[in-house]
Tab-separated table of N, CA and C in Angstrom:
chain	number	residue	atom	x	y	z
A	1	MET	N	8.532	2.976	1.939
A	1	MET	CA	7.984	4.309	1.941
A	1	MET	C	6.520	4.284	1.520
A	2	ALA	N	6.195	3.492	0.518
A	2	ALA	CA	4.812	3.424	0.055
A	2	ALA	C	3.902	2.830	1.121
A	3	VAL	N	4.452	1.997	1.994
A	3	VAL	CA	3.649	1.410	3.066
A	3	VAL	C	3.160	2.498	4.011
A	4	VAL	N	4.011	3.452	4.333
A	4	VAL	CA	3.624	4.546	5.231
A	4	VAL	C	2.559	5.409	4.562
A	5	VAL	N	2.708	5.659	3.281
A	5	VAL	CA	1.715	6.458	2.555
A	5	VAL	C	0.387	5.720	2.498
A	6	ARG	N	0.455	4.436	2.233
A	6	ARG	CA	-0.761	3.639	2.064
A	6	ARG	C	-1.465	3.328	3.392
A	7	ALA	N	-0.753	3.456	4.516
A	7	ALA	CA	-1.323	3.092	5.819
A	7	ALA	C	-2.575	3.884	6.156
A	8	GLY	N	-2.666	5.116	5.718
A	8	GLY	CA	-3.832	5.930	6.031
A	8	GLY	C	-4.967	5.822	5.044
A	9	ALA	N	-4.740	5.174	3.913
A	9	ALA	CA	-5.749	5.125	2.852
A	9	ALA	C	-7.021	4.390	3.283
A	10	ALA	N	-6.881	3.201	3.820
A	10	ALA	CA	-8.064	2.415	4.188
A	10	ALA	C	-8.872	3.049	5.322
A	11	PRO	N	-8.235	3.506	6.419
A	11	PRO	CA	-9.045	4.134	7.460
A	11	PRO	C	-9.765	5.387	6.976
A	12	LEU	N	-9.090	6.219	6.196
A	12	LEU	CA	-9.749	7.426	5.686
A	12	LEU	C	-10.907	7.066	4.765
A	13	TRP	N	-10.692	6.086	3.903
A	13	TRP	CA	-11.746	5.667	2.973
A	13	TRP	C	-12.972	5.169	3.736
A	14	TRP	N	-12.773	4.218	4.657
A	14	TRP	CA	-13.911	3.625	5.354
A	14	TRP	C	-14.603	4.607	6.291
A	15	LEU	N	-13.840	5.416	7.003
A	15	LEU	CA	-14.469	6.433	7.846
A	15	LEU	C	-15.238	7.432	6.989
A	16	GLY	N	-14.708	7.758	5.822
A	16	GLY	CA	-15.409	8.658	4.914
A	16	GLY	C	-16.691	8.061	4.369
A	17	VAL	N	-16.660	6.794	4.011
A	17	VAL	CA	-17.864	6.132	3.489
A	17	VAL	C	-18.951	6.083	4.569
A	18	VAL	N	-18.557	5.720	5.787
A	18	VAL	CA	-19.538	5.666	6.885
A	18	VAL	C	-20.081	7.061	7.180
A	19	ALA	N	-19.212	8.058	7.236
A	19	ALA	CA	-19.652	9.427	7.521
A	19	ALA	C	-20.557	9.953	6.407
A	20	ALA	N	-20.251	9.622	5.156
A	20	ALA	CA	-21.095	10.067	4.045
A	20	ALA	C	-22.451	9.380	4.090
A	21	GLY	N	-22.451	8.084	4.419
A	21	GLY	CA	-23.723	7.360	4.509
A	21	GLY	C	-24.610	7.891	5.615
A	22	VAL	N	-24.021	8.075	6.790
A	22	VAL	CA	-24.792	8.615	7.915
A	22	VAL	C	-25.125	10.082	7.659
A	23	GLY	N	-24.201	10.798	7.031
A	23	GLY	CA	-24.408	12.211	6.766
A	23	GLY	C	-25.455	12.504	5.715
A	24	ALA	N	-25.841	11.506	4.941
A	24	ALA	CA	-26.883	11.710	3.936
A	24	ALA	C	-28.281	11.668	4.542
A	25	VAL	N	-28.382	11.246	5.799
A	25	VAL	CA	-29.689	11.141	6.446
A	25	VAL	C	-30.300	12.506	6.756
A	26	PRO	N	-29.574	13.421	7.424
A	26	PRO	CA	-30.215	14.716	7.705
A	26	PRO	C	-30.361	15.555	6.436
A	27	GLU	N	-31.393	16.368	6.406
A	27	GLU	CA	-31.644	17.228	5.253
A	27	GLU	C	-30.590	18.321	5.139
A	28	GLY	N	-30.094	18.796	6.265
A	28	GLY	CA	-29.043	19.814	6.264
A	28	GLY	C	-29.552	21.175	5.838
A	29	VAL	N	-28.677	22.153	5.875
A	29	VAL	CA	-29.034	23.522	5.497
A	29	VAL	C	-29.177	23.637	3.986
A	30	THR	N	-28.288	22.996	3.261
A	30	THR	CA	-28.275	23.120	1.801
A	30	THR	C	-29.180	22.123	1.100
A	31	GLY	N	-29.588	21.076	1.780
A	31	GLY	CA	-30.376	20.021	1.148
A	31	GLY	C	-29.465	18.889	0.696
A	32	ARG	N	-30.064	17.701	0.580
A	32	ARG	CA	-29.272	16.516	0.243
A	32	ARG	C	-28.632	16.585	-1.131
A	33	ARG	N	-29.373	17.056	-2.118
A	33	ARG	CA	-28.858	17.062	-3.486
A	33	ARG	C	-27.605	17.937	-3.598
A	34	ILE	N	-27.660	19.133	-3.079
A	34	ILE	CA	-26.503	20.027	-3.137
A	34	ILE	C	-25.372	19.469	-2.284
A	35	GLY	N	-25.694	18.870	-1.140
A	35	GLY	CA	-24.667	18.279	-0.288
A	35	GLY	C	-23.928	17.149	-0.977
A	36	VAL	N	-24.664	16.291	-1.649
A	36	VAL	CA	-24.034	15.160	-2.344
A	36	VAL	C	-23.223	15.651	-3.545
A	37	LEU	N	-23.729	16.640	-4.263
A	37	LEU	CA	-22.967	17.189	-5.396
A	37	LEU	C	-21.695	17.891	-4.907
A	38	ALA	N	-21.800	18.637	-3.825
A	38	ALA	CA	-20.608	19.271	-3.249
A	38	ALA	C	-19.633	18.208	-2.755
A	39	GLY	N	-20.167	17.151	-2.145
A	39	GLY	CA	-19.329	16.051	-1.679
A	39	GLY	C	-18.619	15.358	-2.829
A	40	ALA	N	-19.309	15.174	-3.951
A	40	ALA	CA	-18.683	14.545	-5.117
A	40	ALA	C	-17.541	15.415	-5.640
A	41	ALA	N	-17.765	16.727	-5.656
A	41	ALA	CA	-16.696	17.636	-6.094
A	41	ALA	C	-15.519	17.577	-5.124
A	42	LEU	N	-15.794	17.567	-3.816
A	42	LEU	CA	-14.721	17.484	-2.822
A	42	LEU	C	-13.979	16.148	-2.916
A	43	PHE	N	-14.707	15.073	-3.194
A	43	PHE	CA	-14.077	13.764	-3.380
A	43	PHE	C	-13.076	13.820	-4.531
A	44	LEU	N	-13.505	14.366	-5.659
A	44	LEU	CA	-12.628	14.431	-6.833
A	44	LEU	C	-11.429	15.352	-6.584
A	45	ILE	N	-11.656	16.459	-5.917
A	45	ILE	CA	-10.551	17.379	-5.615
A	45	ILE	C	-9.550	16.705	-4.680
A	46	GLY	N	-10.046	16.062	-3.617
A	46	GLY	CA	-9.155	15.368	-2.678
A	46	GLY	C	-8.382	14.243	-3.347
A	47	ALA	N	-9.067	13.474	-4.190
A	47	ALA	CA	-8.413	12.351	-4.868
A	47	ALA	C	-7.413	12.829	-5.913
A	48	ALA	N	-7.575	14.046	-6.427
A	48	ALA	CA	-6.643	14.572	-7.421
A	48	ALA	C	-5.469	15.310	-6.790
A	49	VAL	N	-5.695	16.006	-5.678
A	49	VAL	CA	-4.650	16.840	-5.091
A	49	VAL	C	-3.671	16.016	-4.251
A	50	VAL	N	-4.156	15.094	-3.455
A	50	VAL	CA	-3.291	14.329	-2.545
A	50	VAL	C	-2.153	13.608	-3.279
A	51	PRO	N	-2.394	12.943	-4.407
A	51	PRO	CA	-1.266	12.276	-5.076
A	51	PRO	C	-0.202	13.239	-5.614
A	52	LEU	N	-0.565	14.487	-5.833
A	52	LEU	CA	0.376	15.448	-6.409
A	52	LEU	C	1.213	16.173	-5.360
A	53	VAL	N	0.783	16.158	-4.113
A	53	VAL	CA	1.479	16.881	-3.058
A	53	VAL	C	2.830	16.229	-2.776
A	54	ARG	N	3.890	17.027	-2.793
A	54	ARG	CA	5.267	16.629	-2.488
A	54	ARG	C	5.825	15.573	-3.441
A	55	ARG	N	5.293	15.496	-4.632
A	55	ARG	CA	5.758	14.507	-5.600
A	55	ARG	C	7.229	14.725	-5.946
A	56	GLY	N	7.656	15.976	-6.061
A	56	GLY	CA	9.056	16.269	-6.361
A	56	GLY	C	9.987	15.779	-5.258
A	57	ARG	N	9.574	15.941	-4.006
A	57	ARG	CA	10.387	15.469	-2.875
A	57	ARG	C	10.513	13.943	-2.908
A	58	TYR	N	9.406	13.261	-3.194
A	58	TYR	CA	9.451	11.798	-3.289
A	58	TYR	C	10.392	11.355	-4.406
A	59	ARG	N	10.320	12.033	-5.552
A	59	ARG	CA	11.206	11.680	-6.676
A	59	ARG	C	12.668	11.895	-6.319
A	60	ALA	N	12.958	13.030	-5.679
A	60	ALA	CA	14.340	13.335	-5.299
A	60	ALA	C	14.868	12.309	-4.302
A	61	LEU	N	14.038	11.937	-3.331
A	61	LEU	CA	14.459	10.922	-2.361
A	61	LEU	C	14.683	9.575	-3.046
A	62	ALA	N	13.827	9.231	-4.002
A	62	ALA	CA	13.962	7.946	-4.702
A	62	ALA	C	15.232	7.924	-5.553
A	63	ARG	N	15.565	9.042	-6.188
A	63	ARG	CA	16.788	9.094	-7.002
A	63	ARG	C	18.033	8.912	-6.150
A	64	GLY	N	18.006	9.424	-4.933
A	64	GLY	CA	19.175	9.350	-4.068
A	64	GLY	C	19.171	8.163	-3.122
A	65	ALA	N	18.317	7.180	-3.362
A	65	ALA	CA	18.218	6.023	-2.462
A	65	ALA	C	19.524	5.236	-2.448
A	66	ALA	N	19.985	4.931	-1.245
A	66	ALA	CA	21.208	4.136	-1.061
A	66	ALA	C	20.819	2.697	-0.728
A	67	ARG	N	21.691	1.801	-1.014
A	67	ARG	CA	21.463	0.392	-0.679
A	67	ARG	C	21.357	0.255	0.830
A	68	ALA	N	20.360	-0.476	1.301
A	68	ALA	CA	20.163	-0.667	2.740
A	68	ALA	C	21.366	-1.384	3.334
A	69	GLY	N	21.870	-0.829	4.410
A	69	GLY	CA	23.052	-1.391	5.054
A	69	GLY	C	22.699	-2.342	6.179
A	70	LYS	N	23.703	-2.909	6.731
A	70	LYS	CA	23.556	-3.898	7.795
A	70	LYS	C	22.904	-3.302	9.044
A	71	TYR	N	23.178	-2.043	9.319
A	71	TYR	CA	22.684	-1.432	10.555
A	71	TYR	C	21.478	-0.530	10.360
A	72	ASP	N	20.907	-0.501	9.166
A	72	ASP	CA	19.678	0.259	8.944
A	72	ASP	C	18.510	-0.478	9.592
A	73	VAL	N	17.687	0.264	10.297
A	73	VAL	CA	16.526	-0.319	10.959
A	73	VAL	C	15.329	-0.161	10.024
A	74	LEU	N	14.881	-1.273	9.461
A	74	LEU	CA	13.716	-1.308	8.595
A	74	LEU	C	12.697	-2.231	9.262
A	75	GLN	N	11.420	-1.932	9.100
A	75	GLN	CA	10.436	-2.782	9.779
A	75	GLN	C	9.425	-3.352	8.802
A	76	ASP	N	8.770	-4.403	9.239
A	76	ASP	CA	7.785	-5.097	8.416
A	76	ASP	C	6.601	-4.193	8.106
A	77	ARG	N	5.882	-4.576	7.076
A	77	ARG	CA	4.712	-3.829	6.632
A	77	ARG	C	3.655	-3.738	7.725
A	78	ALA	N	3.345	-4.862	8.352
A	78	ALA	CA	2.293	-4.882	9.375
A	78	ALA	C	2.653	-3.979	10.562
A	79	VAL	N	3.894	-3.969	10.957
A	79	VAL	CA	4.331	-3.131	12.077
A	79	VAL	C	4.219	-1.656	11.701
A	80	THR	N	4.608	-1.323	10.480
A	80	THR	CA	4.533	0.056	10.010
A	80	THR	C	3.090	0.542	9.968
A	81	VAL	N	2.194	-0.273	9.418
A	81	VAL	CA	0.780	0.095	9.332
A	81	VAL	C	0.192	0.260	10.723
A	82	ARG	N	0.482	-0.662	11.611
A	82	ARG	CA	-0.037	-0.584	12.976
A	82	ARG	C	0.470	0.672	13.692
A	83	ALA	N	1.747	0.985	13.532
A	83	ALA	CA	2.313	2.175	14.174
A	83	ALA	C	1.665	3.444	13.625
A	84	TRP	N	1.455	3.519	12.317
A	84	TRP	CA	0.844	4.704	11.728
A	84	TRP	C	-0.585	4.872	12.232
A	85	ARG	N	-1.333	3.794	12.236
A	85	ARG	CA	-2.742	3.884	12.649
A	85	ARG	C	-2.881	4.192	14.127
A	86	ARG	N	-2.006	3.660	14.954
A	86	ARG	CA	-2.026	4.011	16.377
A	86	ARG	C	-1.649	5.470	16.588
A	87	GLY	N	-0.656	5.923	15.873
A	87	GLY	CA	-0.197	7.287	16.022
A	87	GLY	C	-1.175	8.332	15.525
A	88	HIS	N	-2.040	7.954	14.611
A	88	HIS	CA	-2.986	8.901	14.022
A	88	HIS	C	-4.447	8.625	14.395
A	89	ARG	N	-4.687	7.732	15.333
A	89	ARG	CA	-6.079	7.355	15.624
A	89	ARG	C	-6.928	8.526	16.092
A	90	TRP	N	-6.351	9.449	16.874
A	90	TRP	CA	-7.137	10.579	17.363
A	90	TRP	C	-7.431	11.558	16.237
A	91	TRP	N	-6.499	11.720	15.305
A	91	TRP	CA	-6.751	12.581	14.157
A	91	TRP	C	-7.823	11.974	13.258
A	92	LEU	N	-7.780	10.663	13.088
A	92	LEU	CA	-8.810	9.990	12.291
A	92	LEU	C	-10.181	10.137	12.941
A	93	LEU	N	-10.237	9.957	14.251
A	93	LEU	CA	-11.500	10.098	14.977
A	93	LEU	C	-12.017	11.529	14.900
A	94	LEU	N	-11.122	12.501	15.038
A	94	LEU	CA	-11.520	13.906	14.944
A	94	LEU	C	-12.038	14.231	13.541
A	95	GLY	N	-11.349	13.746	12.513
A	95	GLY	CA	-11.802	13.970	11.142
A	95	GLY	C	-13.171	13.355	10.891
A	96	TRP	N	-13.386	12.171	11.437
A	96	TRP	CA	-14.682	11.509	11.278
A	96	TRP	C	-15.775	12.291	11.989
A	97	ALA	N	-15.489	12.778	13.194
A	97	ALA	CA	-16.473	13.562	13.944
A	97	ALA	C	-16.803	14.868	13.219
A	98	VAL	N	-15.802	15.518	12.663
A	98	VAL	CA	-16.046	16.755	11.908
A	98	VAL	C	-16.877	16.465	10.657
A	99	ALA	N	-16.570	15.356	9.975
A	99	ALA	CA	-17.340	14.983	8.786
A	99	ALA	C	-18.797	14.705	9.143
A	100	LEU	N	-19.015	14.041	10.265
A	100	LEU	CA	-20.400	13.796	10.703
A	100	LEU	C	-21.092	15.086	11.098
A	101	GLY	N	-20.388	15.946	11.827
A	101	GLY	CA	-20.980	17.214	12.254
A	101	GLY	C	-21.301	18.125	11.088
A	102	SER	N	-20.477	18.090	10.049
A	102	SER	CA	-20.724	18.952	8.892
A	102	SER	C	-21.946	18.514	8.099
A	103	ALA	N	-22.422	17.302	8.346
A	103	ALA	CA	-23.591	16.798	7.618
A	103	ALA	C	-24.848	17.583	7.943
A	104	PHE	N	-24.871	18.264	9.075
A	104	PHE	CA	-26.050	19.057	9.417
A	104	PHE	C	-26.081	20.367	8.633
A	105	ALA	N	-24.962	20.741	8.034
A	105	ALA	CA	-24.922	21.913	7.161
A	105	ALA	C	-24.956	21.472	5.693
A	106	VAL	N	-24.032	20.611	5.322
A	106	VAL	CA	-23.921	20.135	3.941
A	106	VAL	C	-23.887	18.600	3.996
A	107	PRO	N	-25.020	17.940	3.800
A	107	PRO	CA	-25.085	16.485	3.953
A	107	PRO	C	-24.087	15.731	3.078
A	108	ALA	N	-23.431	14.753	3.681
A	108	ALA	CA	-22.532	13.792	3.023
A	108	ALA	C	-21.232	14.392	2.506
A	109	ALA	N	-21.072	15.703	2.475
A	109	ALA	CA	-19.893	16.314	1.851
A	109	ALA	C	-18.608	16.007	2.630
A	110	GLY	N	-18.643	16.128	3.943
A	110	GLY	CA	-17.439	15.873	4.740
A	110	GLY	C	-16.970	14.430	4.623
A	111	GLY	N	-17.894	13.507	4.654
A	111	GLY	CA	-17.545	12.096	4.507
A	111	GLY	C	-16.973	11.791	3.140
A	112	MET	N	-17.530	12.406	2.118
A	112	MET	CA	-17.011	12.175	0.763
A	112	MET	C	-15.615	12.785	0.600
A	113	LEU	N	-15.345	13.889	1.303
A	113	LEU	CA	-14.001	14.455	1.279
A	113	LEU	C	-13.004	13.502	1.935
A	114	LEU	N	-13.379	12.941	3.096
A	114	LEU	CA	-12.499	11.960	3.755
A	114	LEU	C	-12.216	10.776	2.831
A	115	ALA	N	-13.255	10.271	2.182
A	115	ALA	CA	-13.076	9.144	1.262
A	115	ALA	C	-12.180	9.544	0.089
A	116	GLY	N	-12.304	10.774	-0.380
A	116	GLY	CA	-11.440	11.257	-1.454
A	116	GLY	C	-9.987	11.349	-1.032
A	117	LEU	N	-9.745	11.760	0.216
A	117	LEU	CA	-8.379	11.810	0.726
A	117	LEU	C	-7.787	10.404	0.816
A	118	GLY	N	-8.586	9.445	1.265
A	118	GLY	CA	-8.134	8.056	1.308
A	118	GLY	C	-7.827	7.518	-0.080
A	119	THR	N	-8.660	7.852	-1.042
A	119	THR	CA	-8.421	7.436	-2.422
A	119	THR	C	-7.146	8.072	-2.958
A	120	GLY	N	-6.928	9.335	-2.624
A	120	GLY	CA	-5.711	10.023	-3.053
A	120	GLY	C	-4.463	9.376	-2.495
A	121	LEU	N	-4.507	8.955	-1.229
A	121	LEU	CA	-3.359	8.263	-0.645
A	121	LEU	C	-3.100	6.934	-1.351
A	122	ARG	N	-4.166	6.250	-1.695
A	122	ARG	CA	-4.023	4.982	-2.414
A	122	ARG	C	-3.399	5.199	-3.792
A	123	LEU	N	-3.824	6.279	-4.471
A	123	LEU	CA	-3.250	6.606	-5.782
A	123	LEU	C	-1.780	7.003	-5.663
A	124	LYS	N	-1.434	7.730	-4.592
A	124	LYS	CA	-0.029	8.106	-4.382
A	124	LYS	C	0.815	6.860	-4.128
A	125	ALA	N	0.304	5.916	-3.351
A	125	ALA	CA	1.030	4.671	-3.101
A	125	ALA	C	1.198	3.874	-4.397
A	126	ALA	N	0.192	3.889	-5.255
A	126	ALA	CA	0.304	3.194	-6.542
A	126	ALA	C	1.364	3.860	-7.414
A	127	TRP	N	1.433	5.196	-7.399
A	127	TRP	CA	2.462	5.911	-8.150
A	127	TRP	C	3.853	5.553	-7.611
A	128	LEU	N	3.981	5.491	-6.288
A	128	LEU	CA	5.257	5.087	-5.698
A	128	LEU	C	5.603	3.649	-6.096
A	129	GLY	N	4.603	2.790	-6.194
A	129	GLY	CA	4.836	1.422	-6.647
A	129	GLY	C	5.366	1.372	-8.062
A	130	ARG	N	4.841	2.223	-8.942
A	130	ARG	CA	5.367	2.279	-10.313
A	130	ARG	C	6.806	2.795	-10.313
A	131	LEU	N	7.096	3.742	-9.437
A	131	LEU	CA	8.463	4.269	-9.295
A	131	LEU	C	9.408	3.162	-8.814
A	132	GLU	N	8.932	2.351	-7.865
A	132	GLU	CA	9.743	1.238	-7.362
A	132	GLU	C	9.970	0.180	-8.432
A	133	ARG	N	8.928	-0.150	-9.182
A	133	ARG	CA	9.088	-1.151	-10.247
A	133	ARG	C	10.041	-0.667	-11.330
A	134	ALA	N	9.963	0.622	-11.655
A	134	ALA	CA	10.849	1.173	-12.686
A	134	ALA	C	12.309	1.094	-12.251
A	135	GLY	N	12.576	1.313	-10.969
A	135	GLY	CA	13.940	1.245	-10.466
A	135	GLY	C	14.344	-0.131	-9.976
A	136	GLN	N	13.413	-1.101	-10.031
A	136	GLN	CA	13.650	-2.466	-9.551
A	136	GLN	C	14.192	-2.483	-8.119
A	137	THR	N	13.598	-1.645	-7.254
A	137	THR	CA	14.004	-1.600	-5.856
A	137	THR	C	12.834	-1.179	-4.983
A	138	LEU	N	12.734	-1.772	-3.814
A	138	LEU	CA	11.764	-1.313	-2.827
A	138	LEU	C	12.397	-0.179	-2.045
A	139	LEU	N	11.663	0.900	-1.871
A	139	LEU	CA	12.170	2.070	-1.159
A	139	LEU	C	11.708	2.027	0.289
A	140	TRP	N	12.641	2.235	1.199
A	140	TRP	CA	12.364	2.162	2.629
A	140	TRP	C	12.790	3.459	3.298
A	141	VAL	N	12.039	3.853	4.310
A	141	VAL	CA	12.431	4.970	5.170
A	141	VAL	C	12.907	4.361	6.479
A	142	ARG	N	14.046	4.819	6.944
A	142	ARG	CA	14.525	4.320	8.234
A	142	ARG	C	13.516	4.691	9.313
A	143	VAL	N	13.259	3.761	10.204
A	143	VAL	CA	12.252	3.943	11.249
A	143	VAL	C	12.589	5.131	12.136
A	144	ASP	N	13.851	5.328	12.441
A	144	ASP	CA	14.219	6.417	13.330
A	144	ASP	C	14.093	7.789	12.665
A	145	TRP	N	13.822	7.841	11.369
A	145	TRP	CA	13.620	9.114	10.690
A	145	TRP	C	12.147	9.471	10.552
A	146	LEU	N	11.252	8.544	10.829
A	146	LEU	CA	9.823	8.867	10.815
A	146	LEU	C	9.490	9.672	12.063
A	147	ASP	N	8.381	10.416	12.020
A	147	ASP	CA	8.018	11.171	13.216
A	147	ASP	C	7.502	10.236	14.303
A	148	ARG	N	7.217	10.777	15.457
A	148	ARG	CA	6.850	9.938	16.607
A	148	ARG	C	5.529	9.196	16.404
A	149	ARG	N	4.702	9.647	15.455
A	149	ARG	CA	3.441	8.968	15.171
A	149	ARG	C	3.573	7.978	14.021
A	150	GLY	N	4.776	7.796	13.502
A	150	GLY	CA	4.995	6.820	12.436
A	150	GLY	C	4.693	7.331	11.050
A	151	GLY	N	4.607	8.649	10.874
A	151	GLY	CA	4.273	9.212	9.573
A	151	GLY	C	5.370	10.089	9.015
A	152	ARG	N	5.035	10.878	8.019
A	152	ARG	CA	5.929	11.805	7.317
A	152	ARG	C	7.090	11.097	6.604
A	153	PRO	N	6.780	10.262	5.615
A	153	PRO	CA	7.842	9.549	4.914
A	153	PRO	C	8.701	10.444	4.024
A	154	ALA	N	8.281	11.691	3.802
A	154	ALA	CA	9.087	12.622	3.012
A	154	ALA	C	9.313	13.911	3.802
A	155	GLY	N	9.274	13.819	5.126
A	155	GLY	CA	9.434	14.989	5.984
A	155	GLY	C	10.873	15.468	6.054
A	156	LYS	N	11.080	16.549	6.808
A	156	LYS	CA	12.416	17.142	6.936
A	156	LYS	C	13.420	16.191	7.578
A	157	ALA	N	12.969	15.341	8.480
A	157	ALA	CA	13.881	14.427	9.176
A	157	ALA	C	14.416	13.323	8.263
A	158	VAL	N	13.724	13.068	7.167
A	158	VAL	CA	14.146	12.014	6.240
A	158	VAL	C	15.258	12.561	5.355
A	159	LYS	N	16.451	12.062	5.588
A	159	LYS	CA	17.624	12.542	4.851
A	159	LYS	C	17.862	11.746	3.572
A	160	GLY	N	17.270	10.594	3.467
A	160	GLY	CA	17.428	9.746	2.294
A	160	GLY	C	16.650	8.460	2.474
A	161	LEU	N	16.547	7.718	1.410
A	161	LEU	CA	15.839	6.441	1.448
A	161	LEU	C	16.840	5.313	1.346
A	162	ARG	N	16.402	4.158	1.730
A	162	ARG	CA	17.188	2.949	1.578
A	162	ARG	C	16.482	2.073	0.554
A	163	GLY	N	17.247	1.342	-0.202
A	163	GLY	CA	16.686	0.468	-1.212
A	163	GLY	C	17.090	-0.970	-0.989
A	164	THR	N	16.165	-1.860	-1.258
A	164	THR	CA	16.448	-3.293	-1.221
A	164	THR	C	15.949	-3.886	-2.531
A	165	GLY	N	16.200	-5.153	-2.712
A	165	GLY	CA	15.694	-5.838	-3.892
A	165	GLY	C	14.174	-5.831	-3.906
A	166	ILE	N	13.606	-6.017	-5.061
A	166	ILE	CA	12.159	-5.947	-5.239
A	166	ILE	C	11.435	-7.066	-4.484
A	167	ALA	N	12.129	-8.164	-4.179
A	167	ALA	CA	11.513	-9.295	-3.496
A	167	ALA	C	11.785	-9.286	-1.990
A	168	ALA	N	12.453	-8.266	-1.483
A	168	ALA	CA	12.780	-8.223	-0.052
A	168	ALA	C	11.554	-7.822	0.758
A	169	GLY	N	11.490	-8.316	1.959
A	169	GLY	CA	10.428	-7.911	2.880
A	169	GLY	C	9.081	-8.523	2.561
A	170	ASP	N	8.076	-8.066	3.300
A	170	ASP	CA	6.732	-8.609	3.136
A	170	ASP	C	5.804	-7.658	2.392
A	171	ALA	N	6.365	-6.604	1.800
A	171	ALA	CA	5.564	-5.643	1.049
A	171	ALA	C	5.913	-5.727	-0.431
A	172	ALA	N	4.887	-5.578	-1.247
A	172	ALA	CA	5.084	-5.506	-2.690
A	172	ALA	C	5.291	-4.039	-3.073
A	173	PRO	N	5.754	-3.759	-4.277
A	173	PRO	CA	5.849	-2.360	-4.699
A	173	PRO	C	4.493	-1.671	-4.561
A	174	GLY	N	4.502	-0.474	-4.012
A	174	GLY	CA	3.265	0.260	-3.783
A	174	GLY	C	2.718	0.078	-2.387
A	175	GLY	N	3.367	-0.739	-1.567
A	175	GLY	CA	2.958	-0.893	-0.182
A	175	GLY	C	1.920	-1.962	0.096
A	176	ALA	N	1.466	-2.663	-0.922
A	176	ALA	CA	0.469	-3.728	-0.717
A	176	ALA	C	1.140	-4.947	-0.083
A	177	ARG	N	0.310	-5.836	0.460
A	177	ARG	CA	0.835	-7.099	0.978
A	177	ARG	C	1.380	-7.927	-0.172
A	178	ARG	N	2.492	-8.561	0.061
A	178	ARG	CA	3.065	-9.439	-0.953
A	178	ARG	C	2.211	-10.694	-1.045
A	179	ARG	N	1.861	-11.048	-2.253
A	179	ARG	CA	1.086	-12.272	-2.490
A	179	ARG	C	2.056	-13.439	-2.631
A	180	THR	N	1.776	-14.503	-1.922
A	180	THR	CA	2.646	-15.676	-2.008
A	180	THR	C	1.953	-16.746	-2.819
A	181	ALA	N	2.731	-17.528	-3.504
A	181	ALA	CA	2.189	-18.628	-4.301
A	181	ALA	C	1.690	-19.721	-3.389
A	182	ALA	N	0.575	-20.307	-3.739
A	182	ALA	CA	-0.008	-21.387	-2.933
A	182	ALA	C	0.823	-22.650	-3.125
A	183	HIS	N	1.178	-23.236	-2.005
A	183	HIS	CA	1.958	-24.475	-2.052
A	183	HIS	C	1.020	-25.663	-2.055
A	184	VAL	N	1.296	-26.619	-2.944
A	184	VAL	CA	0.433	-27.797	-3.053
A	184	VAL	C	1.006	-28.934	-2.274
């Protein structure tokens, strides 16, 4: 589940950083100083609000997680990330274009908001990782319960989560890549 949440963090962060950098070039209607200050406020708001959204639903799903069965369809981390990014590429591109376009009114603010949303997703994935470590189980969403774009890990279609051991799969708690020990 944390892998799906974390899949959007890096693209939003990097698109936001690029949009903020390019967006700081024009003077804009408000001026650069006000644009950057507004962008900093939007960054903090986005990074604070995103981790809190639907937290109760995530907790309820985690409490009711059942042991993954033989016929549950679970997929690797890389496949999940690729599916999410493919399914949301047009939304990411649209968000980036809007952030760039808004720079002519309020410089850098739109890009900083995108980066804040990416940071918020990363913080939510870290919170889910702490939840997984506390329960000593990796939480999985069945692939057939995700939406057609590979997202909504806590949506209406998700009736419950599946749990595996903490060492199962190629994802670490929180959705990060599992680090393997170097063999000598």
